[in-house]
mmCIF file of the C-alpha atoms, coordinates in Angstrom:
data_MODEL
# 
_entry.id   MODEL 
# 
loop_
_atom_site.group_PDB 
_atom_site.id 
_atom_site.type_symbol 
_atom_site.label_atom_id 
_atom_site.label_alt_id 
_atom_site.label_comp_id 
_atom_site.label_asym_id 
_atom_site.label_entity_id 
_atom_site.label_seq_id 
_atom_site.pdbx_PDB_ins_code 
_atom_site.Cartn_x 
_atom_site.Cartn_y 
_atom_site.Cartn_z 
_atom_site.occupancy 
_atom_site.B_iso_or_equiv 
_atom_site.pdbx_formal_charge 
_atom_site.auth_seq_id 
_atom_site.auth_comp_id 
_atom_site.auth_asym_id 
_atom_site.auth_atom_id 
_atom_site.pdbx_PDB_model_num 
ATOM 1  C CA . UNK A 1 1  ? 10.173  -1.282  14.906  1.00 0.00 ? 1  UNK A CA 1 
ATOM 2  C CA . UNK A 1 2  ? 12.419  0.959   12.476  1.00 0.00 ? 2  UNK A CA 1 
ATOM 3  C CA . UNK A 1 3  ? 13.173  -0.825  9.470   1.00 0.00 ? 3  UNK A CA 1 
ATOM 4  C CA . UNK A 1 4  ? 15.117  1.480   7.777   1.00 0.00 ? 4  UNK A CA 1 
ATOM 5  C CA . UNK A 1 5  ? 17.636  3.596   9.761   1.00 0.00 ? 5  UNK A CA 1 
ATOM 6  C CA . UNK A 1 6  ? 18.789  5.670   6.787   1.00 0.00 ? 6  UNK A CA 1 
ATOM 7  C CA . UNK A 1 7  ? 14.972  7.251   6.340   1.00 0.00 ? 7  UNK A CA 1 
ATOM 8  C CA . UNK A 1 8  ? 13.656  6.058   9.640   1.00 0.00 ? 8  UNK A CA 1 
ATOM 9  C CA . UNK A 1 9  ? 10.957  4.375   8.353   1.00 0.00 ? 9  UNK A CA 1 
ATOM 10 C CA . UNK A 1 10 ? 8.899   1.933   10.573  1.00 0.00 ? 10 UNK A CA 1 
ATOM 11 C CA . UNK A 1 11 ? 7.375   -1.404  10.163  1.00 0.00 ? 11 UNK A CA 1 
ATOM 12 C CA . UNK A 1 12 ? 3.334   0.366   11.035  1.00 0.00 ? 12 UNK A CA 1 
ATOM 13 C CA . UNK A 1 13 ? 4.321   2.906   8.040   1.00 0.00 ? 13 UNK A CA 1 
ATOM 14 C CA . UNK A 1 14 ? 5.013   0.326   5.413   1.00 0.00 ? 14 UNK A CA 1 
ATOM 15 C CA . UNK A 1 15 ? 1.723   -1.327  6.718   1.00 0.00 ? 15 UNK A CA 1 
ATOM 16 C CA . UNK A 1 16 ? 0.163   1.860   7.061   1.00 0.00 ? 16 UNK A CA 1 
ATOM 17 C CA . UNK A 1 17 ? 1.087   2.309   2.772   1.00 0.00 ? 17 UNK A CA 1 
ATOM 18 C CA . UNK A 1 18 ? 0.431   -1.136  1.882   1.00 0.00 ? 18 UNK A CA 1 
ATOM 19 C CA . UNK A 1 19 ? -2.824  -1.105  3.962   1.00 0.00 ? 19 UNK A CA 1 
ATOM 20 C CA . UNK A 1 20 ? -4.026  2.395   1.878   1.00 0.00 ? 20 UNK A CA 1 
ATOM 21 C CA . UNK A 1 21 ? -2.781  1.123   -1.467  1.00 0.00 ? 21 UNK A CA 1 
ATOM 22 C CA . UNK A 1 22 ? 0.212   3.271   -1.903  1.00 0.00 ? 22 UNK A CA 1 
ATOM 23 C CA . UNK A 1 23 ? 2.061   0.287   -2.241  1.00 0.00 ? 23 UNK A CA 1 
ATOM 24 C CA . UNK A 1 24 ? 2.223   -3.385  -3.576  1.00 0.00 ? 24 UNK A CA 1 
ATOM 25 C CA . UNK A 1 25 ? 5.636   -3.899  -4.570  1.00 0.00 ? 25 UNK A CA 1 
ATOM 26 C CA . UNK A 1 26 ? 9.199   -2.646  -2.968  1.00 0.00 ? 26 UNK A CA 1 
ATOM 27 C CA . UNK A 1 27 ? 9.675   0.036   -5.721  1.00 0.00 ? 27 UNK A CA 1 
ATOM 28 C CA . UNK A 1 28 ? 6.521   1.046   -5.052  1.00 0.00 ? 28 UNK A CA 1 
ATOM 29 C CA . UNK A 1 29 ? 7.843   1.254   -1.139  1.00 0.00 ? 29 UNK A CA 1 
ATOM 30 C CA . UNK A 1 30 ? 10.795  3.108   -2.446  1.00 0.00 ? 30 UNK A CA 1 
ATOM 31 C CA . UNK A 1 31 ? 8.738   5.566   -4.646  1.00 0.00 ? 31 UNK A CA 1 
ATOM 32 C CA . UNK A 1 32 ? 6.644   6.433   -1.093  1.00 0.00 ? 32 UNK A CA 1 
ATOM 33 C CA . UNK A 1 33 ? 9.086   5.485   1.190   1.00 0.00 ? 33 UNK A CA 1 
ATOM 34 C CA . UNK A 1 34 ? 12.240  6.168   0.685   1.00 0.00 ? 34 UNK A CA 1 
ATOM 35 C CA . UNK A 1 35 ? 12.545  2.554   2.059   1.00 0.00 ? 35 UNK A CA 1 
ATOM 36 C CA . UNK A 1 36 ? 15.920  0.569   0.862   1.00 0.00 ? 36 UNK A CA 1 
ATOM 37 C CA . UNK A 1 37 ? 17.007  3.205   -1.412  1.00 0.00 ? 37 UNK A CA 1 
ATOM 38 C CA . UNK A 1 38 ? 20.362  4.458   0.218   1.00 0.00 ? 38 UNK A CA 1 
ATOM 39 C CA . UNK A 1 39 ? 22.451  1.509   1.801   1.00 0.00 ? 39 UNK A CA 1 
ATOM 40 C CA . UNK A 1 40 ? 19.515  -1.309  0.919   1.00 0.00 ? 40 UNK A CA 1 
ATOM 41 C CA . UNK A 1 41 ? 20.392  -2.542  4.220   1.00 0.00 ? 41 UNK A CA 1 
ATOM 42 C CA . UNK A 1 42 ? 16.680  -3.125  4.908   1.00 0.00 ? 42 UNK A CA 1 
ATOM 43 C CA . UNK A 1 43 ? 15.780  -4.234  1.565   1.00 0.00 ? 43 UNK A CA 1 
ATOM 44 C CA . UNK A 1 44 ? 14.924  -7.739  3.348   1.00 0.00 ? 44 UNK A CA 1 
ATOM 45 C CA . UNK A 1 45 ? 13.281  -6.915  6.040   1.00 0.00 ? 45 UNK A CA 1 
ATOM 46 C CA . UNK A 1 46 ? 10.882  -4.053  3.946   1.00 0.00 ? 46 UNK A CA 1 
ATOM 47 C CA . UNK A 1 47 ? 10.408  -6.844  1.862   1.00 0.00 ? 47 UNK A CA 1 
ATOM 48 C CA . UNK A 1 48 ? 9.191   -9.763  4.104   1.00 0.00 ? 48 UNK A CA 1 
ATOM 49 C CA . UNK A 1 49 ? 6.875   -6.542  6.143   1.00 0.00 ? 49 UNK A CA 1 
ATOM 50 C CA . UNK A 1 50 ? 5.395   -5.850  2.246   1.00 0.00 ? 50 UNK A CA 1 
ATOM 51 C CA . UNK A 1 51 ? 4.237   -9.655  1.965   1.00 0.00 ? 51 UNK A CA 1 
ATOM 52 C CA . UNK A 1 52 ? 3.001   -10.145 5.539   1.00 0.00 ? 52 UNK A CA 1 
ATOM 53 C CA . UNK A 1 53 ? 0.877   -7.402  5.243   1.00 0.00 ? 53 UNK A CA 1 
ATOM 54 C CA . UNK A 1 54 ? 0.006   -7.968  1.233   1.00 0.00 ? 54 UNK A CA 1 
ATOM 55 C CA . UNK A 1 55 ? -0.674  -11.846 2.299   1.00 0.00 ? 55 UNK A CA 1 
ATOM 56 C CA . UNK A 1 56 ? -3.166  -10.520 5.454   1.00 0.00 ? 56 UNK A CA 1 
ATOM 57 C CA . UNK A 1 57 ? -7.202  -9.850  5.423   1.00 0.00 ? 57 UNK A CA 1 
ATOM 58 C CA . UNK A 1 58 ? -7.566  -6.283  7.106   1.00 0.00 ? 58 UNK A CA 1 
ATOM 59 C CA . UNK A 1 59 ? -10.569 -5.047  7.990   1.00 0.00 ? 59 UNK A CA 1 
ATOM 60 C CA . UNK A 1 60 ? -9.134  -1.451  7.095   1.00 0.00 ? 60 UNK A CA 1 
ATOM 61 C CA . UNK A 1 61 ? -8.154  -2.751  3.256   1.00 0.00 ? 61 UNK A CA 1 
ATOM 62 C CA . UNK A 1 62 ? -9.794  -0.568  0.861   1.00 0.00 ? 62 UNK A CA 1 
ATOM 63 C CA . UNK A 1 63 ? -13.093 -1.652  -0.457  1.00 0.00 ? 63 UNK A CA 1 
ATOM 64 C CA . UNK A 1 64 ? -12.846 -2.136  -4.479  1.00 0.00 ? 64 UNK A CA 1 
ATOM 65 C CA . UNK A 1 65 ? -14.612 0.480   -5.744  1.00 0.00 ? 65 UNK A CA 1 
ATOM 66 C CA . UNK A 1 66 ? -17.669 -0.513  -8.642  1.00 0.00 ? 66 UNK A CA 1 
ATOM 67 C CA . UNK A 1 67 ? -18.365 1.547   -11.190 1.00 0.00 ? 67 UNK A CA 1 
ATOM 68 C CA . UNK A 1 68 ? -21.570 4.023   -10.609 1.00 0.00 ? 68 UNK A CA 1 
ATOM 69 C CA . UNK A 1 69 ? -24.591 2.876   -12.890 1.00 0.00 ? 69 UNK A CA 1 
ATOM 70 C CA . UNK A 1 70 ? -25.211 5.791   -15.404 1.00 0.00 ? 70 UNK A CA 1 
ATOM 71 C CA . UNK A 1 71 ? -28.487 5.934   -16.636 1.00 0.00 ? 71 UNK A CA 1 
ATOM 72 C CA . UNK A 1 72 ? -28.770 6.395   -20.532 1.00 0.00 ? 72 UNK A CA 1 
ATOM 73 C CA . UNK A 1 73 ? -30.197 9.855   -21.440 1.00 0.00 ? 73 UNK A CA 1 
ATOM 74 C CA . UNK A 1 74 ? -33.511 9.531   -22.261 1.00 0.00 ? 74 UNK A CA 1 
ATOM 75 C CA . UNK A 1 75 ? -34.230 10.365  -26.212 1.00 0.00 ? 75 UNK A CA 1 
ATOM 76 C CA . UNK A 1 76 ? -35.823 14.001  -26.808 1.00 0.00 ? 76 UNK A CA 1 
ATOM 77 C CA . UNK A 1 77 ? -39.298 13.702  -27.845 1.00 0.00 ? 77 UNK A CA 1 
ATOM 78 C CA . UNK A 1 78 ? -39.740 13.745  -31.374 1.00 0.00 ? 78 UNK A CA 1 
# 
């Protein structure tokens, strides 16, 4: 379903940006987007797509990342 007309942007690519962490706020939308930044018509309707998708488990969420163990470098032989 198009949510905004003025960019043709859809309701699967908001998900699709919030899903790959692009996104997490509507600026952030806008800044990817283009979403509600001519007539902010869709503003609304960006918005309540944002906090379904923010607000639901997916299996295709990215994974948080932990940091690599780095073992110390051993001491040169004295």
């Amino acid at each position: 379903m198009y949510i905004c007309i003025c960019h043709g942007i859809t309701d699967h690519q908001i998900r699709d940006c919030v899903k790959a962490g692009c996104a997490r706020t509507l600026c952030d939308l806008q800044g990817q987007l283009g979403v509600a930044t001519q007539c902010g018509c869709c503003e609304g309707a960006a918005m309540q797509v944002l906090h379904e998708t923010l607000a639901s488990p997916s299996r295709d969420a990215p994974q948080p990342r932990f940091p690599d163990i780095v073992s110390p470098p051993f001491a040169a032989a004295a």
